[in-house]
Coordinates of C-alpha atoms and ligand atoms in Angstrom, one line a residue:
X1470 CA 109.2 26.9 -27.8
X1471 CA 112.6 26.0 -26.3
X1472 CA 115.0 25.0 -29.0
X1473 CA 115.8 21.7 -27.3
X1474 CA 112.2 20.6 -27.5
X1475 CA 111.7 21.6 -31.1
X1476 CA 111.4 18.9 -33.7
X1477 CA 113.9 18.7 -36.6
X1478 CA 113.5 21.6 -38.9
X1479 CA 111.8 23.8 -36.3
X1480 CA 112.3 27.4 -36.6
X1481 CA 112.0 30.2 -34.0
X1482 CA 112.4 33.0 -36.6
X1483 CA 109.0 32.7 -38.2
X1484 CA 107.8 36.3 -37.8
X1485 CA 105.5 37.0 -40.8
X1486 CA 103.4 34.5 -42.6
X1487 CA 101.5 34.9 -45.8
X1488 CA 98.2 32.9 -45.8
X1489 CA 96.2 32.0 -48.9
X1490 CA 92.6 30.8 -48.9
X1491 CA 90.4 29.8 -51.8
X1492 CA 88.5 26.5 -51.0
X1493 CA 85.2 27.6 -52.4
X1494 CA 84.0 31.3 -52.5
X1495 CA 86.6 33.5 -50.8
X1496 CA 89.8 34.4 -52.7
X1497 CA 91.7 35.7 -49.8
X1498 CA 95.3 36.5 -48.7
X1499 CA 96.5 37.6 -45.3
X1500 CA 99.7 38.4 -43.5
X1501 CA 100.0 37.4 -39.8
X1502 CA 102.7 39.2 -37.7
X1503 CA 103.6 36.8 -34.9
X1504 CA 105.0 39.3 -32.5
X1505 CA 102.2 41.9 -32.6
X1506 CA 99.6 39.2 -33.2
X1507 CA 98.2 41.4 -36.0
X1508 CA 96.3 40.0 -39.0
X1509 CA 95.6 41.9 -42.2
X1510 CA 93.3 40.2 -44.7
X1511 CA 92.4 41.0 -48.3
X1512 CA 89.5 39.1 -49.8
X1513 CA 87.6 39.0 -53.0
X1514 CA 84.4 36.9 -52.9
X1515 CA 82.9 34.9 -55.7
X1516 CA 79.3 35.8 -56.2
X1517 CA 77.4 33.3 -58.4
X1518 CA 75.1 35.1 -60.9
X1519 CA 72.4 32.5 -60.3
X1520 CA 72.0 29.4 -58.3
X1521 CA 74.7 28.1 -55.9
X1522 CA 78.4 27.8 -56.2
X1523 CA 79.4 26.4 -59.6
X1524 CA 82.9 24.7 -59.2
X1525 CA 84.1 25.8 -62.7
X1526 CA 82.9 29.4 -62.3
X1527 CA 84.4 29.5 -58.8
X1528 CA 87.8 28.2 -60.2
X1529 CA 87.7 30.9 -62.9
X1530 CA 87.2 33.5 -60.2
X1531 CA 90.1 32.1 -58.2
X1532 CA 92.4 32.1 -61.1
X1533 CA 92.2 35.9 -61.4
X1534 CA 91.4 36.8 -57.8
X1535 CA 93.9 34.7 -55.9
X1536 CA 97.0 36.1 -57.6
X1537 CA 95.6 39.6 -57.2
X1538 CA 94.9 39.4 -53.4
X1539 CA 98.3 37.7 -52.9
X1540 CA 100.1 40.6 -54.7
X1541 CA 98.2 43.1 -52.7
X1542 CA 99.3 41.5 -49.4
X1543 CA 102.9 41.0 -50.6
X1544 CA 103.1 44.7 -51.5
X1545 CA 101.8 45.6 -48.1
X1546 CA 104.3 43.3 -46.5
X1547 CA 107.1 44.9 -48.6
X1548 CA 106.0 48.4 -47.6
X1549 CA 106.0 47.4 -44.0
X1550 CA 109.5 45.9 -44.3
X1551 CA 110.7 49.2 -45.8
X1552 CA 109.1 51.3 -43.0
X1553 CA 110.7 49.2 -40.4
X1554 CA 114.1 49.6 -42.2
X1555 CA 114.6 45.9 -42.9
X1556 CA 117.1 44.8 -45.5
X1557 CA 115.3 45.0 -48.9
X1558 CA 117.2 41.8 -49.9
X1559 CA 115.4 39.9 -47.2
X1560 CA 112.0 38.2 -48.0
X1561 CA 109.1 40.3 -46.7
X1562 CA 107.6 37.0 -45.3
X1563 CA 109.1 33.9 -43.6
X1564 CA 106.6 31.3 -44.7
X1565 CA 103.6 30.7 -47.0
X1566 CA 100.6 28.8 -45.7
X1567 CA 97.8 27.7 -47.9
X1568 CA 94.4 25.9 -47.6
X1569 CA 95.2 22.4 -48.7
X1570 CA 91.7 21.1 -48.3
X1571 CA 88.9 20.3 -47.9
X1572 CA 87.2 22.2 -50.7
X1573 CA 86.5 22.3 -54.4
X1574 CA 89.4 20.6 -56.3
X1575 CA 89.7 23.1 -59.2
X1576 CA 89.8 26.0 -56.7
X1577 CA 92.3 24.3 -54.4
X1578 CA 94.7 23.6 -57.2
X1579 CA 94.8 27.3 -58.0
X1580 CA 95.6 28.1 -54.4
X1581 CA 98.3 25.4 -54.3
X1582 CA 99.9 26.7 -57.4
X1583 CA 99.9 30.3 -56.1
X1584 CA 101.4 29.2 -52.8
X1585 CA 104.2 27.2 -54.4
X1586 CA 105.1 30.1 -56.6
X1587 CA 105.4 32.5 -53.7
X1588 CA 107.4 30.0 -51.6
X1589 CA 109.9 29.5 -54.5
X1590 CA 110.1 33.2 -55.3
X1591 CA 111.2 34.1 -51.8
X1592 CA 112.8 30.8 -51.0
X1593 CA 110.7 30.3 -47.8
X1594 CA 108.9 27.2 -46.4
X1595 CA 105.5 26.1 -47.6
X1596 CA 102.8 25.0 -45.1
X1597 CA 99.7 23.0 -46.0
X1598 CA 96.9 23.9 -43.7
X1599 CA 93.6 22.0 -43.1
X1600 CA 90.9 24.5 -43.6
X1601 CA 88.6 23.0 -41.0
X1602 CA 91.2 22.9 -38.4
X1603 CA 92.0 26.5 -39.2
X1604 CA 88.4 27.4 -38.6
X1605 CA 88.6 26.2 -35.0
X1606 CA 92.2 27.0 -34.2
X1607 CA 91.6 30.7 -34.8
X1608 CA 89.0 30.6 -32.0
X1609 CA 91.4 28.8 -29.7
X1610 CA 94.1 31.2 -30.5
X1611 CA 92.1 34.3 -29.6
X1612 CA 90.2 32.7 -26.7
X1613 CA 93.3 31.4 -25.0
X1614 CA 91.2 28.2 -24.0
X1615 CA 93.4 25.2 -23.5
X1616 CA 91.1 22.4 -24.4
X1617 CA 87.8 23.6 -25.8
X1618 CA 85.1 21.7 -27.6
X1619 CA 84.9 23.2 -31.1
X1620 CA 81.7 23.7 -33.1
X1621 CA 82.3 24.2 -36.8
X1622 CA 79.3 25.6 -38.5
X1623 CA 80.4 26.4 -42.0
X1624 CA 79.0 26.1 -45.5
X1625 CA 80.1 22.7 -46.6
X1626 CA 80.6 21.2 -43.1
X1627 CA 79.2 20.9 -39.7
X1628 CA 80.9 19.1 -36.9
X1629 CA 81.9 19.0 -33.3
X1630 CA 85.5 18.3 -32.4
X1631 CA 87.8 18.1 -29.5
X1632 CA 91.5 17.6 -29.3
X1633 CA 92.8 14.3 -27.7
X1634 CA 96.0 12.4 -28.1
X1635 CA 97.5 14.3 -31.0
X1636 CA 94.4 14.7 -33.1
X1637 CA 91.2 16.6 -33.4
X1638 CA 88.6 14.0 -32.8
X1639 CA 85.3 14.3 -34.6
X1640 CA 82.7 13.7 -31.9
X1641 CA 79.8 14.4 -34.1
X1642 CA 79.0 15.7 -37.6
X1643 CA 76.4 16.1 -40.2
X1644 CA 75.3 12.9 -41.9
X1645 CA 74.4 14.7 -45.1
X1646 CA 75.1 18.3 -46.2
X1647 CA 76.9 21.1 -44.4
X1648 CA 74.8 23.5 -42.4
X1649 CA 75.3 26.6 -44.7
X1650 CA 74.7 24.5 -47.8
X1651 CA 71.5 23.3 -46.3
X1652 CA 70.3 26.8 -45.7
X1653 CA 71.5 27.9 -49.1
X1654 CA 69.5 25.1 -50.8
X1655 CA 66.3 26.3 -49.2
X1656 CA 66.9 29.9 -50.3
X1657 CA 67.6 28.8 -53.8
X1658 CA 64.2 27.0 -53.7
X1659 CA 62.5 30.3 -52.9
X1660 CA 64.5 32.2 -55.5
X1661 CA 66.9 34.2 -53.4
X1662 CA 70.5 34.7 -54.5
X1663 CA 73.6 33.1 -53.0
X1664 CA 74.6 33.1 -50.1
X1665 CA 71.3 32.4 -48.5
X1666 CA 72.3 32.2 -44.8
X1667 CA 72.2 36.0 -44.1
X1668 CA 68.8 36.2 -45.9
X1669 CA 67.4 33.4 -43.7
X1670 CA 68.6 35.4 -40.7
X1671 CA 67.0 38.6 -41.8
X1672 CA 63.6 37.1 -42.7
X1673 CA 63.5 35.0 -39.5
X1674 CA 63.5 38.1 -37.4
X1675 CA 59.9 38.9 -38.4
X1676 CA 58.7 35.3 -38.6
X1677 CA 56.6 33.0 -36.3
X1678 CA 58.0 29.6 -35.4
X1679 CA 56.8 26.6 -37.3
X1680 CA 57.6 23.0 -36.4
X1681 CA 60.1 21.1 -38.6
X1682 CA 61.7 17.7 -38.2
X1683 CA 64.5 17.7 -35.6
X1684 CA 67.1 15.0 -36.2
X1685 CA 69.9 14.3 -33.7
X1686 CA 71.6 10.9 -33.4
X1687 CA 74.0 10.9 -30.5
X1688 CA 76.2 13.8 -31.5
X1689 CA 75.5 13.4 -35.2
X1690 CA 72.7 15.1 -37.0
X1691 CA 71.2 15.5 -40.4
X1692 CA 69.5 18.3 -42.4
X1693 CA 68.0 16.6 -45.4
X1694 CA 64.6 15.9 -43.8
X1695 CA 64.3 19.4 -42.4
X1696 CA 65.1 20.9 -45.7
X1697 CA 62.5 18.9 -47.6
X1698 CA 59.9 19.8 -45.0
X1699 CA 60.9 23.5 -45.1
X1700 CA 60.4 23.5 -48.9
X1701 CA 57.1 21.8 -48.6
X1702 CA 56.0 24.4 -46.0
X1703 CA 56.9 27.2 -48.3
X1704 CA 55.2 25.5 -51.3
X1705 CA 52.0 25.1 -49.3
X1706 CA 51.8 28.8 -48.6
X1707 CA 53.4 29.2 -45.2
X1708 CA 54.9 32.7 -45.1
X1709 CA 58.6 32.5 -45.9
X1710 CA 59.5 34.5 -42.8
X1711 CA 57.9 31.8 -40.7
X1712 CA 59.7 29.0 -42.4
X1713 CA 63.0 30.9 -42.0
X1714 CA 62.3 31.2 -38.2
X1715 CA 61.4 27.5 -38.0
X1716 CA 64.6 26.6 -39.8
X1717 CA 66.8 28.7 -37.5
X1718 CA 65.1 27.5 -34.4
X1719 CA 65.4 23.9 -35.4
X1720 CA 68.8 23.7 -37.1
X1721 CA 70.6 25.9 -34.5
X1722 CA 69.0 24.1 -31.5
X1723 CA 70.4 20.8 -33.0
X1724 CA 73.9 22.3 -33.2
X1725 CA 73.6 23.7 -29.7
X1726 CA 72.3 20.4 -28.3
X1727 CA 75.2 18.4 -29.8
X1728 CA 77.7 21.0 -28.6
X1729 CA 76.2 20.5 -25.1
X1730 CA 76.4 16.8 -25.4
X1731 CA 80.0 17.0 -26.4
X1732 CA 80.8 19.3 -23.4
X1733 CA 79.0 16.8 -21.1
X1734 CA 80.7 13.7 -22.6
X1735 CA 84.2 15.1 -22.6
X1736 CA 83.9 17.0 -19.3
X1737 CA 85.3 20.1 -21.0
X1738 CA 84.2 23.5 -19.9
X1739 CA 84.8 25.8 -22.9
X1740 CA 83.4 26.0 -26.4
X1741 CA 84.7 27.8 -29.5
X1742 CA 82.6 28.6 -32.6
X1743 CA 83.9 28.6 -36.1
X1744 CA 82.6 28.8 -39.7
X1745 CA 80.6 31.1 -41.8
X1746 CA 77.2 30.2 -40.3
X1747 CA 78.8 31.1 -36.9
X1748 CA 78.1 34.7 -37.9
X1749 CA 74.4 34.1 -37.3
X1750 CA 73.3 36.0 -34.2
X1751 CA 70.6 33.5 -33.2
X1752 CA 73.1 30.7 -33.3
X1753 CA 75.5 32.7 -31.2
X1754 CA 72.7 33.6 -28.8
X1755 CA 71.7 29.9 -28.3
X1756 CA 75.3 28.9 -27.6
X1757 CA 75.8 31.8 -25.2
X1758 CA 72.7 30.8 -23.3
X1759 CA 73.5 27.1 -23.2
X1760 CA 77.1 27.8 -22.0
X1761 CA 75.8 30.2 -19.4
X1762 CA 73.3 27.6 -18.1
X1763 CA 76.1 25.0 -17.6
X1764 CA 78.8 27.4 -16.5
X1765 CA 81.0 26.9 -19.6
X1766 CA 83.0 29.6 -21.4
X1767 CA 82.2 30.5 -24.9
X1768 CA 84.4 32.2 -27.5
X1769 CA 82.9 33.6 -30.7
X1770 CA 85.6 35.0 -33.1
X1771 CA 85.1 38.2 -35.0
X1772 CA 83.0 37.9 -38.1
X1773 CA 86.1 38.3 -40.4
X1774 CA 87.6 35.1 -38.8
X1775 CA 84.3 33.1 -38.9
X1776 CA 83.7 33.2 -42.6
X1777 CA 86.3 31.8 -44.9
X1778 CA 89.4 34.0 -44.7
X1779 CA 93.2 33.7 -45.2
X1780 CA 93.9 35.1 -41.7
X1781 CA 93.0 31.8 -40.0
X1782 CA 95.3 30.0 -42.5
X1783 CA 98.2 32.4 -41.8
X1784 CA 97.8 32.1 -38.0
X1785 CA 97.8 28.3 -37.9
X1786 CA 100.4 28.3 -40.7
X1787 CA 102.7 30.3 -38.4
X1788 CA 102.3 27.8 -35.6
X1789 CA 103.0 24.9 -37.9
X1790 CA 106.0 26.5 -39.5
X1791 CA 107.5 27.4 -36.1
X1792 CA 107.4 23.7 -35.3
X1793 CA 108.9 22.6 -38.6
X1794 CA 105.7 21.2 -40.0
X1795 CA 106.3 22.3 -43.5
X1796 CA 105.9 20.7 -47.0
X1797 CA 108.4 20.0 -49.7
X1798 CA 107.1 21.4 -53.0
X1799 CA 106.8 17.9 -54.5
X1800 CA 104.7 16.7 -51.6
X1801 CA 102.4 19.6 -51.5
X1802 CA 99.5 18.2 -53.5
X1803 CA 96.1 19.5 -52.4
X1804 CA 93.5 17.1 -50.8
X1805 CA 89.9 17.9 -51.6
X1806 CA 88.6 15.4 -48.9
X1807 CA 91.1 16.4 -46.2
X1808 CA 89.4 15.5 -42.9
X1809 CA 90.2 17.3 -39.7
X1810 CA 91.0 14.1 -37.8
X1811 CA 93.7 13.2 -40.4
X1812 CA 95.9 16.1 -39.3
X1813 CA 98.8 15.3 -36.9
X1814 CA 98.5 18.2 -34.5
X1815 CA 102.2 19.0 -34.4
X1816 CA 101.9 22.5 -32.9
X1817 CA 100.4 21.3 -29.7
X1818 CA 103.1 18.7 -29.1
X1819 CA 104.5 19.0 -25.6
X1820 CA 101.2 20.4 -24.2
X1821 CA 99.7 18.4 -21.4
X1822 CA 96.7 16.3 -22.4
X1823 CA 93.3 17.8 -21.6
X1824 CA 92.1 16.7 -18.2
X1825 CA 90.0 13.5 -18.4
X1826 CA 86.2 13.7 -18.4
X1827 CA 84.6 14.0 -15.0
X1828 CA 83.3 10.5 -15.7
X1829 CA 85.8 8.7 -13.6
X1830 CA 83.3 9.4 -10.8
X1831 CA 82.0 6.3 -9.0
X1832 CA 79.0 6.7 -7.0
X1833 CA 79.0 5.6 -3.4
X1834 CA 75.8 4.9 -1.5
X1835 CA 73.0 7.3 -2.1
X1836 CA 74.7 9.8 -4.4
X1837 CA 72.7 13.0 -4.8
X1838 CA 71.9 14.8 -8.1
X1839 CA 73.5 14.5 -11.5
X1840 CA 73.2 16.9 -14.4
X1841 CA 73.3 15.0 -17.7
X1842 CA 73.3 16.7 -21.1
X1843 CA 69.5 17.0 -21.1
X1844 CA 68.1 15.9 -17.8
X1845 CA 68.5 16.1 -14.1
X1846 CA 68.8 12.7 -12.5
X1847 CA 68.4 12.3 -8.8
X1848 CA 69.2 9.1 -7.1
X1849 CA 67.0 8.2 -4.2
X1850 CA 68.0 5.0 -2.7
X1851 CA 67.2 2.2 -5.2
X1852 CA 65.3 4.6 -7.5
X1853 CA 66.4 7.1 -10.0
X1854 CA 64.2 10.1 -11.0
X1855 CA 65.0 11.6 -14.4
X1856 CA 63.5 14.9 -15.3
X1857 CA 64.0 16.6 -18.6
X1858 CA 64.5 20.2 -17.7
X1859 CA 63.5 23.0 -20.0
X1860 CA 66.3 24.3 -22.2
X1861 CA 65.9 28.1 -22.4
X1862 CA 68.0 28.4 -25.5
X1863 CA 65.3 26.5 -27.5
X1864 CA 62.1 28.0 -28.7
X1865 CA 59.4 27.1 -26.0
X1866 CA 57.3 25.1 -28.5
X1867 CA 60.2 23.1 -29.7
X1868 CA 61.4 22.5 -26.2
X1869 CA 58.0 21.2 -25.0
X1870 CA 57.7 19.0 -28.0
X1871 CA 61.2 17.4 -27.6
X1872 CA 60.9 16.9 -23.8
X1873 CA 57.4 15.3 -24.1
X1874 CA 58.3 13.1 -27.1
X1875 CA 61.6 11.9 -25.6
X1876 CA 60.1 11.1 -22.3
X1877 CA 57.4 9.0 -23.9
X1878 CA 59.9 7.2 -26.2
X1879 CA 62.3 6.5 -23.4
X1880 CA 59.8 4.9 -21.2
X1881 CA 58.4 2.7 -24.1
X1882 CA 61.8 1.6 -25.5
X1883 CA 63.4 0.9 -22.1
X1884 CA 60.7 -1.6 -21.4
X1885 CA 60.7 -3.0 -24.9
X1886 CA 64.4 -3.7 -24.8
X1887 CA 64.0 -5.4 -21.4
X1888 CA 61.3 -7.7 -22.9
X1889 CA 63.8 -8.7 -25.6
X1890 CA 66.3 -9.7 -22.9
X1891 CA 68.5 -6.7 -22.8
X1892 CA 69.3 -5.5 -19.3
X1893 CA 67.7 -2.1 -18.7
X1894 CA 66.2 -0.5 -15.6
X1895 CA 62.6 -1.2 -14.7
X1896 CA 60.3 1.8 -15.4
X1897 CA 58.4 2.5 -12.2
X1898 CA 56.5 5.6 -13.1
X1899 CA 56.1 8.0 -16.1
X1900 CA 54.7 11.6 -15.9
X1901 CA 54.7 12.9 -19.5
X1902 CA 53.3 16.3 -18.5
X1903 CA 56.3 16.8 -16.2
X1904 CA 58.7 15.0 -18.5
X1905 CA 59.7 12.8 -15.6
X1906 CA 60.4 9.1 -15.4
X1907 CA 61.2 7.0 -12.3
X1908 CA 63.5 4.1 -12.9
X1909 CA 65.0 1.3 -10.9
X1910 CA 68.6 2.1 -10.1
X1911 CA 71.0 -0.1 -11.9
X1912 CA 74.8 -0.6 -11.9
X1913 CA 77.3 1.4 -9.9
X1914 CA 79.1 3.4 -12.6
X1915 CA 78.8 4.5 -16.2
X1916 CA 80.7 2.4 -18.7
X1917 CA 83.3 5.2 -19.4
X1918 CA 84.5 4.7 -15.8
X1919 CA 84.9 1.0 -16.2
X1920 CA 85.7 0.2 -19.8
X1921 CA 86.8 -3.3 -20.6
X1922 CA 86.6 -5.3 -23.9
X1923 CA 84.2 -7.7 -22.3
X1924 CA 81.8 -4.9 -21.5
X1925 CA 82.2 -3.4 -25.0
X1926 CA 81.3 -6.9 -26.3
X1927 CA 78.1 -6.8 -24.2
X1928 CA 77.2 -3.5 -25.7
X1929 CA 77.6 -5.0 -29.2
X1930 CA 75.4 -7.9 -28.2
X1931 CA 72.7 -5.7 -26.8
X1932 CA 72.6 -3.4 -29.8
X1933 CA 72.3 -6.4 -32.1
X1934 CA 69.4 -7.7 -30.0
X1935 CA 67.4 -4.5 -30.2
X1936 CA 68.2 -3.9 -33.8
X1937 CA 66.9 -7.4 -34.7
X1938 CA 63.8 -6.5 -32.8
X1939 CA 63.4 -3.5 -35.1
X1940 CA 64.5 -0.4 -33.1
X1941 CA 67.6 1.6 -32.3
X1942 CA 68.9 3.2 -29.1
X1943 CA 69.8 6.5 -30.8
X1944 CA 72.5 7.6 -28.4
X1945 CA 74.5 4.6 -27.2
X1946 CA 77.5 6.4 -25.8
X1947 CA 79.7 5.1 -23.0
X1948 CA 77.8 7.4 -20.6
X1949 CA 74.5 5.7 -21.5
X1950 CA 75.6 2.2 -20.4
X1951 CA 75.7 1.3 -16.8
X1952 CA 77.9 -1.5 -15.3
X1953 CA 78.0 -3.3 -12.1
X1954 CA 81.5 -3.9 -10.8
X1955 CA 80.7 -6.7 -8.3
X1956 CA 79.6 -9.1 -10.9
X1957 CA 81.8 -10.7 -13.6
X1958 CA 82.9 -8.4 -16.4
X1959 CA 80.2 -8.2 -19.1
X1960 CA 77.6 -9.9 -16.9
X1961 CA 75.4 -7.0 -16.0
X1962 CA 75.7 -4.3 -18.7
X1963 CA 72.6 -2.1 -18.8
X1964 CA 71.5 0.2 -21.6
X1965 CA 69.9 3.4 -20.3
X1966 CA 68.7 6.7 -21.9
X1967 CA 66.6 5.5 -24.9
X1968 CA 65.1 9.0 -25.4
X1969 CA 66.5 9.3 -28.9
X1970 CA 65.5 5.8 -30.0
X1971 CA 63.0 4.9 -32.7
X1972 CA 61.6 1.9 -34.6
X1973 CA 63.5 1.2 -37.9
X1974 CA 64.6 -1.7 -39.9
X1975 CA 67.1 0.2 -42.0
X1976 CA 70.7 -0.9 -41.8
X1977 CA 71.8 2.7 -42.1
X1978 CA 70.1 3.5 -38.8
X1979 CA 71.5 0.4 -37.2
X1980 CA 75.0 1.2 -38.4
X1981 CA 74.5 4.7 -37.0
X1982 CA 74.1 3.3 -33.5
X1983 CA 77.4 1.5 -33.8
X1984 CA 79.0 4.6 -35.2
X1985 CA 77.8 6.7 -32.3
X1986 CA 79.3 4.1 -29.9
X1987 CA 82.6 4.1 -31.8
X1988 CA 82.7 7.9 -31.7
X1989 CA 82.1 8.0 -27.9
X1990 CA 84.9 5.4 -27.4
X1991 CA 87.2 7.6 -29.5
X1992 CA 86.3 10.5 -27.3
X1993 CA 86.9 8.8 -24.0
X1994 CA 89.3 5.9 -24.4
X1995 CA 92.9 5.6 -25.6
X1996 CA 92.4 2.0 -26.8
X1997 CA 89.2 2.8 -28.6
X1998 CA 90.0 0.7 -31.7
X1999 CA 90.4 -2.5 -29.6
X2000 CA 87.2 -1.9 -27.7
X2001 CA 85.2 -1.1 -30.9
X2002 CA 86.5 -4.3 -32.5
X2003 CA 85.2 -6.2 -29.5
X2004 CA 81.8 -4.6 -29.8
X2005 CA 81.7 -5.4 -33.5
X2006 CA 82.7 -9.0 -33.1
X2007 CA 79.9 -9.6 -30.6
X2008 CA 77.5 -7.7 -32.8
X2009 CA 78.3 -9.9 -35.8
X2010 CA 78.0 -13.0 -33.8
X2011 CA 74.6 -12.0 -32.3
X2012 CA 72.7 -10.2 -35.1
X2013 CA 71.0 -12.0 -38.0
X2014 CA 72.2 -9.1 -40.2
X2015 CA 75.6 -8.5 -38.6
X2016 CA 77.5 -8.5 -41.9
X2017 CA 75.2 -6.2 -43.7
X2018 CA 75.1 -3.7 -40.8
X2019 CA 78.9 -3.7 -40.4
X2020 CA 79.4 -3.2 -44.1
X2021 CA 77.1 -0.2 -43.9
X2022 CA 79.1 1.0 -40.9
X2023 CA 82.3 1.0 -43.0
X2024 CA 80.4 3.0 -45.6
X2025 CA 79.2 5.5 -43.0
X2026 CA 82.7 6.0 -41.7
X2027 CA 84.3 6.3 -45.1
X2028 CA 81.7 8.6 -46.6
X2029 CA 83.1 11.9 -47.7
X2030 CA 80.5 14.3 -46.2
X2031 CA 81.8 17.4 -47.9
X2032 CA 78.9 18.1 -50.2
Ligands
TXA515 C1 85.4 23.9 -47.3 C2 85.2 25.4 -47.3 O1 85.1 25.9 -48.6 C3 83.8 25.7 -46.6 N1 83.7 27.1 -46.5 C4 82.5 27.7 -46.5 O2 81.5 27.1 -46.7 O3 82.5 29.1 -46.3 P1 82.1 29.7 -44.9 O4 82.4 31.1 -45.0 O5 82.7 29.0 -43.7 O6 80.5 29.6 -44.8 C5 79.7 30.1 -45.8 C6 78.2 29.8 -45.4 O7 77.8 30.6 -44.3 C7 76.5 31.0 -44.5 N2 76.2 32.2 -43.8 C8 76.9 33.4 -43.9 N3 76.3 34.3 -43.0 C9 75.3 33.7 -42.4 C10 74.3 34.1 -41.4 N4 74.3 35.3 -40.9 N5 73.4 33.1 -41.0 C11 73.5 31.9 -41.5 N6 74.4 31.5 -42.4 C12 75.3 32.3 -42.8 C13 76.4 31.1 -46.0 O8 75.0 31.1 -46.4 C14 77.2 30.0 -46.5 O9 76.5 28.8 -46.6 C15 83.7 25.1 -45.2 O10 84.4 25.6 -44.3 O11 82.9 24.2 -45.1
ATP516 N1 68.5 3.8 -13.9 C1 69.7 4.3 -13.5 N2 70.4 3.7 -12.6 C2 71.6 4.3 -12.2 N3 72.1 5.4 -12.7 C3 71.4 6.0 -13.6 C4 70.1 5.5 -14.1 N4 69.7 6.4 -15.0 C5 70.6 7.4 -15.1 N5 71.6 7.2 -14.3 C6 72.8 8.1 -14.1 O1 72.5 9.4 -14.5 C7 73.3 9.8 -15.7 C8 72.4 10.6 -16.6 O2 71.3 9.8 -17.1 P1 70.8 9.9 -18.6 O3 71.9 9.5 -19.5 O4 69.6 9.1 -18.7 O5 70.5 11.4 -18.7 P2 70.8 12.4 -19.8 O6 70.6 13.8 -19.3 O7 70.1 12.0 -21.0 O8 72.3 12.2 -20.0 P3 73.1 12.3 -21.4 O9 72.3 13.2 -22.3 O10 74.4 13.0 -20.9 O11 73.3 11.0 -21.9 C9 73.8 8.5 -16.3 O12 75.0 8.7 -16.9 C10 73.9 7.6 -15.0 O13 75.1 7.8 -14.4
FE2_517 FE1 85.0 27.5 -44.4

């Protein structure tokens, strides 16, 4: 970075950074050498004797193992300094980076204490790293991709992120447990030791696929229903290999589908994987196939950088330190609920913003074919033919089931919304066997290419109307709303793509629709807050239960999902 563009406190002489990790199970220290781009890691895992991770036991492990791996790495750094003939009076490292959160509080406190002690001992800067951002920055670092979508598939988390406007935006995430924890809970049920993920992978290899619930809402998803169903399957005598196969096929297809949706929505053409579950070969294979099908690049980091490790902390720590993003000791408290979108992304300051989504397209006349995230849509005059194409990354049985179900649901709910007075296209023909629907053509652009507060208000009104009628849209993104530019703003705002909808009276499900819309605004618009406020005002004014649903929406947004 040129000195003139560096923020105050920026330093160009960060050459060696010590990283410390210990959010849950991996006591780990690493040294990153900036010039050679080399990372050495020393880790000591905590292995529960029975059951899952016990926070107190984990902290006891950390209190012994963290100082020990740190000393090992510092000794190695000292030896290296001597070999290179550096002044023994100089510190062997130039900064200390530590996992500040999210994670288990008692473990994080030990990591923080160790990091502060080393920083003071060598009088070097302290850097507080967000563990989740580190999981995805390590992939970006080694891939060289500018603006990838990032899929974090770790133990306590699962989310899809993309950088925009100084932050990593959460485009989608789990509504309940992290993906690894979900698998681990199933394996505990069948009596296997922790961690369960690798055991699911091994057993799935000889298993036959079984159907389990598949739950994707926009780009969010949940695992609790699948996990209960998987336990029931096992209890009813289905061979455990088959349940493991069903679990992998279902859970990883969900993660792959939301990643594809995120690529489609943001118009990005690269994906990086992060997190311990990312070591799973079936997940990697699905992502590889999905990316190949749509011509996107994929980067899968080495296993040692996927599972929890201090290398990723040291690499991101070096970038933060070089830009002066360091912490005073007295401000270096840990944060057990540290969300990735809370992190000001200082190390990418000065980079150009990622190119906008391909969505600024406006169709003229009889535009030809469009490839959505799940269907091929061809526009033929005043008609639109939508065909859900097979997704080869999915197990054929699951693929068939999803395409058939979604086609049936889409046709039914599009018409039902229309009967309730919400503008939607007329359904002209349905062919369930071919997963094809013919619609009337509506609007002349997607909402993301014509966002105004008035139109956001119309979306709020329409969602309120269908919710009061007892169903949800399931995926109300700015790409699933069509607008007509020749009529007054907000006049003709059509909802399309009801394939993920379902009947429900629960305010949680209604709030989720609004949440999906808010997330898609955040992913596509700079004034997302204003637009979302417009949608919510209209929702409140239209719905009989506006206040209840909006209260629930606040709860959904504020929920710490790190379980
Ligand atoms: C907050 C932090 O502590 C947490 N880290 C974490 O959960 O460790 P991580 O190393 O990213 O992931 C561990 C999970 O990864 C799963 N796992 C490991 N190998 C796997 C495999 N081959 N297939 C499926 N899951 C696997 C384990 O079962 C376990 O649930 C996180 O990043 O969410
Ligand atoms: N009835 C319609 N009239 C005009 N355009 C339409 C219509 N239906 C779909 N389109 C266009 O095709 C695009 C993709 O349609 P749709 O969202 O239904 O497919 P999809 O594959 O489910 O997409 P995604 O999963 O990305 O939302 C829409 O964004 C819209 O531009
Ligand atoms: Fe992790």
